[in-house]
């Protein structure tokens, strides 16, 4: 039955009068709503700020309106003429190679970038000293000018004005790089930047047959309106060019996608905090209605319809919730302004103060729906309890479930909350799994609470008075057990999960993985140098194992004849289609290869091109035996049929490829070789000697020390883990607030218990012991659940998603137990300290009344 306008006006008038009494009892309610709303608003605002800056500053980030990238070959005269016809052009070439001190004593991997005189078309390149770029890169009598990142100076132990070697070229360090406008669009690098002229790169001799080189042609369009159609027009004109085309509105697609994914994760964590806070909302509403039981009973006795009573308190709660949401939105709008100061040197951020209404609106809607979802049931209980029961009972704890309309409304609101979270997510599958896990955790935590109460009820008699009181408090009617277990359970589970994931990743990167991984990767080995390279390595690592494979680069253009840009691929498989992939060919099945489907071709096979595809990636792309894959290699498009699928152990860091082709596919194609060296007995000094020997003998071979690369990854994982732990802390703070709210909700009943027990002779010490034992038992029970649930969740992420070895880390277990005990006992005693000081007379008189 819908309420009439008169009933709505009456309820609103009564709510307005009652709200004048202030927010007593609702401070935790406000904090829970404000915290969750602020988290979601802040995360989404920062994400919008970064992604909008990438879009608005796309020209500077890309250093052009459009970028054409070719791997392992330069544009043909016809292609170059076409590009020049589009507008002004700047050409740059990128590769990885070894920068060396002239003495040969020190060397380091460098991300080399060679530019021409037109660079950059947009944005500003900054160096120290601040001189024109063409002057800094100019050639003098003996060497070419070069600019380097500060880290390269540090690794080579050189200073400004010193000379270094790159391939066969001698470079003079004329300055250090301060700002490279297109660094983000060039992608992540494992080594420091070394900037040289294109003439210097040619003189170095690094560009050889099969070298892994990226040629970028950046255009400032004469007609900016062409940007929208230039990709389609160019691919239509040159379908076999094999170039990757990127326009300034998608200057850094990988970065944008990663920002969106990370913000999605943080949003889900914020939503978890909001849902955990919803339990605090329910506790606060219950306590509020419990305190108003006499007023509610009076309303009913005076003939007020139940619907007016319900709406009166609903209006009050919504008013207070709106204040909490407003506080959260203000905080959520301010936090990004602070975050921008820290992100300014790392990511593109707005230069002026900007608000993002859509991000704030989403946060406000989440906050409002959460409030309603966790308010309906307590209001339903209050509505259906008769006036006589309200006068007679202590509260609503033992009331039955409200009628089905309230249950239905709660279910619909929770479904709406989940639906909104999924619809606004970057990856809806991950969002769905995350929310399903939270819902499952809620159910399991309720079961854990029930199990703890059952065990307490069935426990044997103990002699300690304090312990008997504690056990009784755990299972008695109206006990805090469900609220404490639920409030702490989700926060601690999330903390354990993230800590175990972080710990396992660090363990894999710093101990386990280096033991299995090769010591070195050697790239750009020319066929004519292969035998000499083997001899140098064998002389310096006689016990080492060398593994060599031919190496080409190719980009997937089509699957089963369908353009990959028009295929909807799950996020987990997009990396295979993004940019160029390393590919190889083999006559015999490589060692340690395990086929999952199909068979390997004969060593002397001469039929149509065949390819072996990684099984997991094939599943993500929807490929099967007999399907076709079209790749562009060195400007030539080749279509091959999938002959078999195989398992690939990416985590081993050995030589692995998504695609291995039959040898006849690339017969006669120029290519270089890729090799690894594995020597478990090699010491750091031995590795240094190997690096010097190879680099000095073959300056054009790029040597990558695996431990150096792992250190870079470990540093990035550490930075990411810090951000994730900060997000997890939000959920934990929400748990603390809910725990405090649960204690506040039960204060009145605790006060009565304490007064009666003191009247019967119990001392304050006995009561403190009883409350401490109770909170310790609940904390331990919750910690055990968090360890079990968090351990399973972390195992699933590490073992099933990341495909890495997973281990349970004892230090995480101990830390979680300590956190649980400190939180429950500490907060519990703080909340009950005031109760123990209550005088008996006033409370006894109130009970008598």
PDB file of C-alpha atoms in Angstrom, residues 14-265:
ATOM      1  CA  UNK A  14       7.860  14.686  12.605  1.00  0.00           C
ATOM      2  CA  UNK A  15      11.318  13.793  11.235  1.00  0.00           C
ATOM      3  CA  UNK A  16      12.249  17.467  10.978  1.00  0.00           C
ATOM      4  CA  UNK A  17      11.281  18.050  14.606  1.00  0.00           C
ATOM      5  CA  UNK A  18      13.183  15.034  15.893  1.00  0.00           C
ATOM      6  CA  UNK A  19      16.331  15.790  13.900  1.00  0.00           C
ATOM      7  CA  UNK A  20      16.721  19.021  15.873  1.00  0.00           C
ATOM      8  CA  UNK A  21      18.054  16.869  18.695  1.00  0.00           C
ATOM      9  CA  UNK A  22      21.360  16.482  16.828  1.00  0.00           C
ATOM     10  CA  UNK A  23      23.302  13.519  15.498  1.00  0.00           C
ATOM     11  CA  UNK A  24      23.983  11.743  18.772  1.00  0.00           C
ATOM     12  CA  UNK A  25      24.503   8.050  18.043  1.00  0.00           C
ATOM     13  CA  UNK A  26      25.048   8.671  14.337  1.00  0.00           C
ATOM     14  CA  UNK A  27      28.692   9.721  14.255  1.00  0.00           C
ATOM     15  CA  UNK A  28      29.886   6.251  13.270  1.00  0.00           C
ATOM     16  CA  UNK A  29      27.043   6.085  10.738  1.00  0.00           C
ATOM     17  CA  UNK A  30      28.329   9.341   9.224  1.00  0.00           C
ATOM     18  CA  UNK A  31      31.930   8.107   9.239  1.00  0.00           C
ATOM     19  CA  UNK A  32      31.072   4.810   7.509  1.00  0.00           C
ATOM     20  CA  UNK A  33      29.133   6.488   4.711  1.00  0.00           C
ATOM     21  CA  UNK A  34      31.638   9.324   4.320  1.00  0.00           C
ATOM     22  CA  UNK A  35      34.638   6.940   4.180  1.00  0.00           C
ATOM     23  CA  UNK A  36      33.219   4.668   1.475  1.00  0.00           C
ATOM     24  CA  UNK A  37      31.846   7.565  -0.575  1.00  0.00           C
ATOM     25  CA  UNK A  38      35.122   9.503  -0.321  1.00  0.00           C
ATOM     26  CA  UNK A  39      37.155   6.474  -1.425  1.00  0.00           C
ATOM     27  CA  UNK A  40      35.050   5.843  -4.528  1.00  0.00           C
ATOM     28  CA  UNK A  41      34.871   9.561  -5.395  1.00  0.00           C
ATOM     29  CA  UNK A  42      38.627  10.078  -4.960  1.00  0.00           C
ATOM     30  CA  UNK A  43      39.672   6.977  -6.921  1.00  0.00           C
ATOM     31  CA  UNK A  44      37.376   7.731  -9.839  1.00  0.00           C
ATOM     32  CA  UNK A  45      38.329  11.417  -9.851  1.00  0.00           C
ATOM     33  CA  UNK A  46      42.049  10.602 -10.013  1.00  0.00           C
ATOM     34  CA  UNK A  47      41.389   8.084 -12.782  1.00  0.00           C
ATOM     35  CA  UNK A  48      39.352  10.627 -14.783  1.00  0.00           C
ATOM     36  CA  UNK A  49      42.046  13.251 -14.219  1.00  0.00           C
ATOM     37  CA  UNK A  50      44.816  11.041 -15.600  1.00  0.00           C
ATOM     38  CA  UNK A  51      42.857   9.597 -18.524  1.00  0.00           C
ATOM     39  CA  UNK A  52      41.429  12.991 -19.521  1.00  0.00           C
ATOM     40  CA  UNK A  53      44.925  14.489 -19.388  1.00  0.00           C
ATOM     41  CA  UNK A  54      46.222  11.713 -21.622  1.00  0.00           C
ATOM     42  CA  UNK A  55      43.440  12.537 -24.085  1.00  0.00           C
ATOM     43  CA  UNK A  56      43.766  16.338 -23.889  1.00  0.00           C
ATOM     44  CA  UNK A  57      47.577  16.318 -23.983  1.00  0.00           C
ATOM     45  CA  UNK A  58      47.717  13.558 -26.558  1.00  0.00           C
ATOM     46  CA  UNK A  59      49.676  15.622 -29.077  1.00  0.00           C
ATOM     47  CA  UNK A  60      52.466  16.340 -26.596  1.00  0.00           C
ATOM     48  CA  UNK A  61      52.451  12.776 -25.221  1.00  0.00           C
ATOM     49  CA  UNK A  62      52.648  11.358 -28.744  1.00  0.00           C
ATOM     50  CA  UNK A  63      54.838  14.246 -30.029  1.00  0.00           C
ATOM     51  CA  UNK A  64      52.566  14.325 -33.065  1.00  0.00           C
ATOM     52  CA  UNK A  65      48.992  14.105 -34.308  1.00  0.00           C
ATOM     53  CA  UNK A  66      49.582  10.580 -35.512  1.00  0.00           C
ATOM     54  CA  UNK A  67      52.383   8.053 -35.126  1.00  0.00           C
ATOM     55  CA  UNK A  68      53.286   5.290 -37.587  1.00  0.00           C
ATOM     56  CA  UNK A  69      55.532   2.590 -36.164  1.00  0.00           C
ATOM     57  CA  UNK A  70      57.426  -0.036 -38.103  1.00  0.00           C
ATOM     58  CA  UNK A  71      59.462  -2.863 -36.571  1.00  0.00           C
ATOM     59  CA  UNK A  72      62.744  -4.085 -38.024  1.00  0.00           C
ATOM     60  CA  UNK A  73      62.458  -2.065 -41.236  1.00  0.00           C
ATOM     61  CA  UNK A  74      62.210   1.530 -42.380  1.00  0.00           C
ATOM     62  CA  UNK A  75      59.474   2.929 -44.577  1.00  0.00           C
ATOM     63  CA  UNK A  76      59.925   2.379 -48.298  1.00  0.00           C
ATOM     64  CA  UNK A  77      60.387   5.462 -50.505  1.00  0.00           C
ATOM     65  CA  UNK A  78      56.735   5.186 -51.558  1.00  0.00           C
ATOM     66  CA  UNK A  79      55.553   4.920 -47.932  1.00  0.00           C
ATOM     67  CA  UNK A  80      57.826   7.782 -46.872  1.00  0.00           C
ATOM     68  CA  UNK A  81      56.434   9.967 -49.655  1.00  0.00           C
ATOM     69  CA  UNK A  82      52.891   9.191 -48.484  1.00  0.00           C
ATOM     70  CA  UNK A  83      53.729  10.095 -44.878  1.00  0.00           C
ATOM     71  CA  UNK A  84      55.418  13.352 -45.873  1.00  0.00           C
ATOM     72  CA  UNK A  85      52.302  14.253 -47.834  1.00  0.00           C
ATOM     73  CA  UNK A  86      50.263  14.184 -44.609  1.00  0.00           C
ATOM     74  CA  UNK A  87      52.170  17.050 -42.977  1.00  0.00           C
ATOM     75  CA  UNK A  88      55.369  17.780 -41.086  1.00  0.00           C
ATOM     76  CA  UNK A  89      57.271  14.624 -40.112  1.00  0.00           C
ATOM     77  CA  UNK A  90      59.744  13.726 -37.373  1.00  0.00           C
ATOM     78  CA  UNK A  91      61.502  10.360 -37.458  1.00  0.00           C
ATOM     79  CA  UNK A  92      62.910   8.529 -34.447  1.00  0.00           C
ATOM     80  CA  UNK A  93      64.437   5.099 -34.016  1.00  0.00           C
ATOM     81  CA  UNK A  94      64.416   3.107 -30.799  1.00  0.00           C
ATOM     82  CA  UNK A  95      66.279   0.003 -29.663  1.00  0.00           C
ATOM     83  CA  UNK A  96      67.988  -1.533 -26.644  1.00  0.00           C
ATOM     84  CA  UNK A  97      71.750  -1.805 -26.624  1.00  0.00           C
ATOM     85  CA  UNK A  98      74.781  -1.691 -24.367  1.00  0.00           C
ATOM     86  CA  UNK A  99      76.366   1.633 -23.418  1.00  0.00           C
ATOM     87  CA  UNK A 100      80.005   1.167 -22.376  1.00  0.00           C
ATOM     88  CA  UNK A 101      82.804   3.077 -20.777  1.00  0.00           C
ATOM     89  CA  UNK A 102      85.740   3.458 -23.227  1.00  0.00           C
ATOM     90  CA  UNK A 103      87.939   1.350 -20.930  1.00  0.00           C
ATOM     91  CA  UNK A 104      85.477  -1.549 -21.158  1.00  0.00           C
ATOM     92  CA  UNK A 105      85.334  -1.748 -17.366  1.00  0.00           C
ATOM     93  CA  UNK A 106      81.675  -0.744 -17.046  1.00  0.00           C
ATOM     94  CA  UNK A 107      78.646  -1.305 -19.249  1.00  0.00           C
ATOM     95  CA  UNK A 108      74.894  -1.066 -18.860  1.00  0.00           C
ATOM     96  CA  UNK A 109      71.786  -1.697 -20.879  1.00  0.00           C
ATOM     97  CA  UNK A 110      70.314   1.497 -22.338  1.00  0.00           C
ATOM     98  CA  UNK A 111      67.054   2.403 -24.081  1.00  0.00           C
ATOM     99  CA  UNK A 112      68.521   4.144 -27.126  1.00  0.00           C
ATOM    100  CA  UNK A 113      66.438   6.689 -28.994  1.00  0.00           C
ATOM    101  CA  UNK A 114      67.754   8.419 -32.111  1.00  0.00           C
ATOM    102  CA  UNK A 115      65.917  11.540 -33.296  1.00  0.00           C
ATOM    103  CA  UNK A 116      66.165  13.924 -36.240  1.00  0.00           C
ATOM    104  CA  UNK A 117      66.177  17.708 -36.308  1.00  0.00           C
ATOM    105  CA  UNK A 118      62.380  18.004 -36.373  1.00  0.00           C
ATOM    106  CA  UNK A 119      61.906  16.318 -32.966  1.00  0.00           C
ATOM    107  CA  UNK A 120      59.670  17.069 -31.099  1.00  0.00           C
ATOM    108  CA  UNK A 121      56.773  18.328 -33.210  1.00  0.00           C
ATOM    109  CA  UNK A 122      54.703  18.944 -30.052  1.00  0.00           C
ATOM    110  CA  UNK A 123      55.703  19.309 -26.436  1.00  0.00           C
ATOM    111  CA  UNK A 124      58.985  20.521 -25.035  1.00  0.00           C
ATOM    112  CA  UNK A 125      62.162  18.520 -24.591  1.00  0.00           C
ATOM    113  CA  UNK A 126      64.117  19.690 -21.551  1.00  0.00           C
ATOM    114  CA  UNK A 127      67.748  18.993 -20.770  1.00  0.00           C
ATOM    115  CA  UNK A 128      70.351  20.216 -18.317  1.00  0.00           C
ATOM    116  CA  UNK A 129      72.108  22.367 -19.481  1.00  0.00           C
ATOM    117  CA  UNK A 130      69.163  24.050 -21.171  1.00  0.00           C
ATOM    118  CA  UNK A 131      70.441  24.423 -24.736  1.00  0.00           C
ATOM    119  CA  UNK A 132      68.882  23.676 -28.154  1.00  0.00           C
ATOM    120  CA  UNK A 133      68.626  19.952 -28.790  1.00  0.00           C
ATOM    121  CA  UNK A 134      70.443  20.067 -32.147  1.00  0.00           C
ATOM    122  CA  UNK A 135      73.435  21.698 -30.414  1.00  0.00           C
ATOM    123  CA  UNK A 136      73.527  19.061 -27.678  1.00  0.00           C
ATOM    124  CA  UNK A 137      73.415  16.201 -30.211  1.00  0.00           C
ATOM    125  CA  UNK A 138      75.800  17.754 -32.724  1.00  0.00           C
ATOM    126  CA  UNK A 139      79.012  15.980 -33.804  1.00  0.00           C
ATOM    127  CA  UNK A 140      82.418  17.408 -33.030  1.00  0.00           C
ATOM    128  CA  UNK A 141      85.727  16.152 -34.392  1.00  0.00           C
ATOM    129  CA  UNK A 142      85.856  12.857 -32.537  1.00  0.00           C
ATOM    130  CA  UNK A 143      82.391  12.077 -31.155  1.00  0.00           C
ATOM    131  CA  UNK A 144      78.657  12.623 -31.369  1.00  0.00           C
ATOM    132  CA  UNK A 145      76.743  14.500 -28.706  1.00  0.00           C
ATOM    133  CA  UNK A 146      74.409  12.451 -26.490  1.00  0.00           C
ATOM    134  CA  UNK A 147      71.975  13.015 -23.638  1.00  0.00           C
ATOM    135  CA  UNK A 148      71.370  10.442 -20.914  1.00  0.00           C
ATOM    136  CA  UNK A 149      69.046   9.840 -17.996  1.00  0.00           C
ATOM    137  CA  UNK A 150      70.687  10.450 -14.584  1.00  0.00           C
ATOM    138  CA  UNK A 151      70.584   6.702 -13.863  1.00  0.00           C
ATOM    139  CA  UNK A 152      72.876   5.975 -16.804  1.00  0.00           C
ATOM    140  CA  UNK A 153      75.477   8.434 -15.438  1.00  0.00           C
ATOM    141  CA  UNK A 154      75.281   6.589 -12.121  1.00  0.00           C
ATOM    142  CA  UNK A 155      75.582   3.089 -13.576  1.00  0.00           C
ATOM    143  CA  UNK A 156      78.569   3.888 -15.781  1.00  0.00           C
ATOM    144  CA  UNK A 157      80.238   6.103 -13.182  1.00  0.00           C
ATOM    145  CA  UNK A 158      80.602   8.976 -15.648  1.00  0.00           C
ATOM    146  CA  UNK A 159      79.929  12.691 -15.526  1.00  0.00           C
ATOM    147  CA  UNK A 160      78.967  15.466 -17.902  1.00  0.00           C
ATOM    148  CA  UNK A 161      81.547  15.833 -20.651  1.00  0.00           C
ATOM    149  CA  UNK A 162      82.802  12.229 -20.425  1.00  0.00           C
ATOM    150  CA  UNK A 163      82.757   9.908 -23.414  1.00  0.00           C
ATOM    151  CA  UNK A 164      81.029   6.526 -23.717  1.00  0.00           C
ATOM    152  CA  UNK A 165      80.721   3.921 -26.467  1.00  0.00           C
ATOM    153  CA  UNK A 166      77.556   2.771 -28.215  1.00  0.00           C
ATOM    154  CA  UNK A 167      78.221  -0.026 -30.667  1.00  0.00           C
ATOM    155  CA  UNK A 168      81.047   1.314 -32.835  1.00  0.00           C
ATOM    156  CA  UNK A 169      80.261   4.987 -32.147  1.00  0.00           C
ATOM    157  CA  UNK A 170      81.953   7.258 -29.625  1.00  0.00           C
ATOM    158  CA  UNK A 171      79.523   9.565 -27.769  1.00  0.00           C
ATOM    159  CA  UNK A 172      80.159  12.611 -25.615  1.00  0.00           C
ATOM    160  CA  UNK A 173      77.656  13.173 -22.806  1.00  0.00           C
ATOM    161  CA  UNK A 174      76.639  16.799 -23.294  1.00  0.00           C
ATOM    162  CA  UNK A 175      73.675  16.876 -20.893  1.00  0.00           C
ATOM    163  CA  UNK A 176      71.161  14.958 -18.797  1.00  0.00           C
ATOM    164  CA  UNK A 177      67.515  14.415 -19.714  1.00  0.00           C
ATOM    165  CA  UNK A 178      65.018  16.371 -17.618  1.00  0.00           C
ATOM    166  CA  UNK A 179      61.785  15.911 -19.592  1.00  0.00           C
ATOM    167  CA  UNK A 180      61.076  13.762 -22.630  1.00  0.00           C
ATOM    168  CA  UNK A 181      57.574  14.703 -23.852  1.00  0.00           C
ATOM    169  CA  UNK A 182      56.775  11.420 -25.611  1.00  0.00           C
ATOM    170  CA  UNK A 183      58.263   9.070 -23.006  1.00  0.00           C
ATOM    171  CA  UNK A 184      54.832   7.762 -21.987  1.00  0.00           C
ATOM    172  CA  UNK A 185      53.804   6.937 -25.553  1.00  0.00           C
ATOM    173  CA  UNK A 186      57.104   5.128 -26.166  1.00  0.00           C
ATOM    174  CA  UNK A 187      56.177   2.667 -23.439  1.00  0.00           C
ATOM    175  CA  UNK A 188      57.816   1.237 -20.334  1.00  0.00           C
ATOM    176  CA  UNK A 189      61.580   0.694 -20.445  1.00  0.00           C
ATOM    177  CA  UNK A 190      63.756  -1.528 -18.246  1.00  0.00           C
ATOM    178  CA  UNK A 191      66.826   0.634 -18.784  1.00  0.00           C
ATOM    179  CA  UNK A 192      67.769   4.333 -18.641  1.00  0.00           C
ATOM    180  CA  UNK A 193      67.286   6.490 -21.729  1.00  0.00           C
ATOM    181  CA  UNK A 194      70.165   7.436 -24.030  1.00  0.00           C
ATOM    182  CA  UNK A 195      69.233  10.051 -26.648  1.00  0.00           C
ATOM    183  CA  UNK A 196      71.378  10.455 -29.774  1.00  0.00           C
ATOM    184  CA  UNK A 197      71.064  11.778 -33.327  1.00  0.00           C
ATOM    185  CA  UNK A 198      70.124   9.455 -36.172  1.00  0.00           C
ATOM    186  CA  UNK A 199      73.571   9.980 -37.662  1.00  0.00           C
ATOM    187  CA  UNK A 200      75.128   8.717 -34.423  1.00  0.00           C
ATOM    188  CA  UNK A 201      72.945   5.605 -34.504  1.00  0.00           C
ATOM    189  CA  UNK A 202      73.958   4.853 -38.089  1.00  0.00           C
ATOM    190  CA  UNK A 203      77.612   5.253 -37.098  1.00  0.00           C
ATOM    191  CA  UNK A 204      77.141   2.823 -34.207  1.00  0.00           C
ATOM    192  CA  UNK A 205      76.442  -0.051 -36.586  1.00  0.00           C
ATOM    193  CA  UNK A 206      73.621  -1.323 -34.369  1.00  0.00           C
ATOM    194  CA  UNK A 207      71.046  -1.424 -37.153  1.00  0.00           C
ATOM    195  CA  UNK A 208      71.710  -4.705 -38.895  1.00  0.00           C
ATOM    196  CA  UNK A 209      69.725  -7.476 -40.511  1.00  0.00           C
ATOM    197  CA  UNK A 210      67.117  -8.748 -38.090  1.00  0.00           C
ATOM    198  CA  UNK A 211      67.908  -6.182 -35.376  1.00  0.00           C
ATOM    199  CA  UNK A 212      65.030  -5.443 -33.014  1.00  0.00           C
ATOM    200  CA  UNK A 213      64.489  -1.826 -33.992  1.00  0.00           C
ATOM    201  CA  UNK A 214      61.414   0.411 -33.824  1.00  0.00           C
ATOM    202  CA  UNK A 215      61.086   3.149 -36.435  1.00  0.00           C
ATOM    203  CA  UNK A 216      58.539   5.816 -35.485  1.00  0.00           C
ATOM    204  CA  UNK A 217      57.227   8.403 -37.955  1.00  0.00           C
ATOM    205  CA  UNK A 218      55.386  11.171 -36.131  1.00  0.00           C
ATOM    206  CA  UNK A 219      53.243  13.528 -38.176  1.00  0.00           C
ATOM    207  CA  UNK A 220      51.855  17.003 -37.528  1.00  0.00           C
ATOM    208  CA  UNK A 221      48.872  16.852 -39.841  1.00  0.00           C
ATOM    209  CA  UNK A 222      48.409  19.615 -42.353  1.00  0.00           C
ATOM    210  CA  UNK A 223      44.667  18.913 -42.086  1.00  0.00           C
ATOM    211  CA  UNK A 224      43.785  17.988 -38.449  1.00  0.00           C
ATOM    212  CA  UNK A 225      40.350  16.785 -39.557  1.00  0.00           C
ATOM    213  CA  UNK A 226      42.008  13.784 -41.203  1.00  0.00           C
ATOM    214  CA  UNK A 227      42.928  12.343 -37.815  1.00  0.00           C
ATOM    215  CA  UNK A 228      39.592  10.572 -37.389  1.00  0.00           C
ATOM    216  CA  UNK A 229      39.882   8.569 -40.621  1.00  0.00           C
ATOM    217  CA  UNK A 230      43.625   8.329 -41.109  1.00  0.00           C
ATOM    218  CA  UNK A 231      44.007   4.807 -39.686  1.00  0.00           C
ATOM    219  CA  UNK A 232      41.340   3.319 -41.955  1.00  0.00           C
ATOM    220  CA  UNK A 233      42.509   5.302 -44.995  1.00  0.00           C
ATOM    221  CA  UNK A 234      46.160   4.334 -44.532  1.00  0.00           C
ATOM    222  CA  UNK A 235      45.474   0.648 -43.948  1.00  0.00           C
ATOM    223  CA  UNK A 236      43.282   0.621 -47.040  1.00  0.00           C
ATOM    224  CA  UNK A 237      46.052   2.228 -49.124  1.00  0.00           C
ATOM    225  CA  UNK A 238      48.840   0.047 -47.670  1.00  0.00           C
ATOM    226  CA  UNK A 239      47.209  -3.151 -46.362  1.00  0.00           C
ATOM    227  CA  UNK A 240      50.519  -5.052 -46.129  1.00  0.00           C
ATOM    228  CA  UNK A 241      52.679  -2.325 -44.611  1.00  0.00           C
ATOM    229  CA  UNK A 242      52.440  -3.897 -41.168  1.00  0.00           C
ATOM    230  CA  UNK A 243      52.724  -0.603 -39.347  1.00  0.00           C
ATOM    231  CA  UNK A 244      51.077   0.220 -36.076  1.00  0.00           C
ATOM    232  CA  UNK A 245      49.129   3.481 -36.244  1.00  0.00           C
ATOM    233  CA  UNK A 246      48.273   5.527 -33.185  1.00  0.00           C
ATOM    234  CA  UNK A 247      46.522   8.896 -33.115  1.00  0.00           C
ATOM    235  CA  UNK A 248      46.863  11.561 -30.440  1.00  0.00           C
ATOM    236  CA  UNK A 249      43.453  10.789 -28.925  1.00  0.00           C
ATOM    237  CA  UNK A 250      44.933   7.360 -28.059  1.00  0.00           C
ATOM    238  CA  UNK A 251      48.449   8.525 -27.297  1.00  0.00           C
ATOM    239  CA  UNK A 252      49.138   5.931 -24.571  1.00  0.00           C
ATOM    240  CA  UNK A 253      46.471   3.180 -24.815  1.00  0.00           C
ATOM    241  CA  UNK A 254      48.324   0.738 -22.549  1.00  0.00           C
ATOM    242  CA  UNK A 255      48.733   3.373 -19.852  1.00  0.00           C
ATOM    243  CA  UNK A 256      45.079   4.398 -20.120  1.00  0.00           C
ATOM    244  CA  UNK A 257      43.957   0.773 -19.853  1.00  0.00           C
ATOM    245  CA  UNK A 258      46.213   0.127 -16.861  1.00  0.00           C
ATOM    246  CA  UNK A 259      44.985   3.280 -15.093  1.00  0.00           C
ATOM    247  CA  UNK A 260      41.381   2.206 -15.702  1.00  0.00           C
ATOM    248  CA  UNK A 261      42.066  -1.308 -14.415  1.00  0.00           C
ATOM    249  CA  UNK A 262      43.832  -0.117 -11.305  1.00  0.00           C
ATOM    250  CA  UNK A 263      41.097   2.437 -10.585  1.00  0.00           C
ATOM    251  CA  UNK A 264      38.547  -0.344 -11.031  1.00  0.00           C
ATOM    252  CA  UNK A 265      40.335  -2.421  -8.419  1.00  0.00           C
TER     253      UNK A 265
END
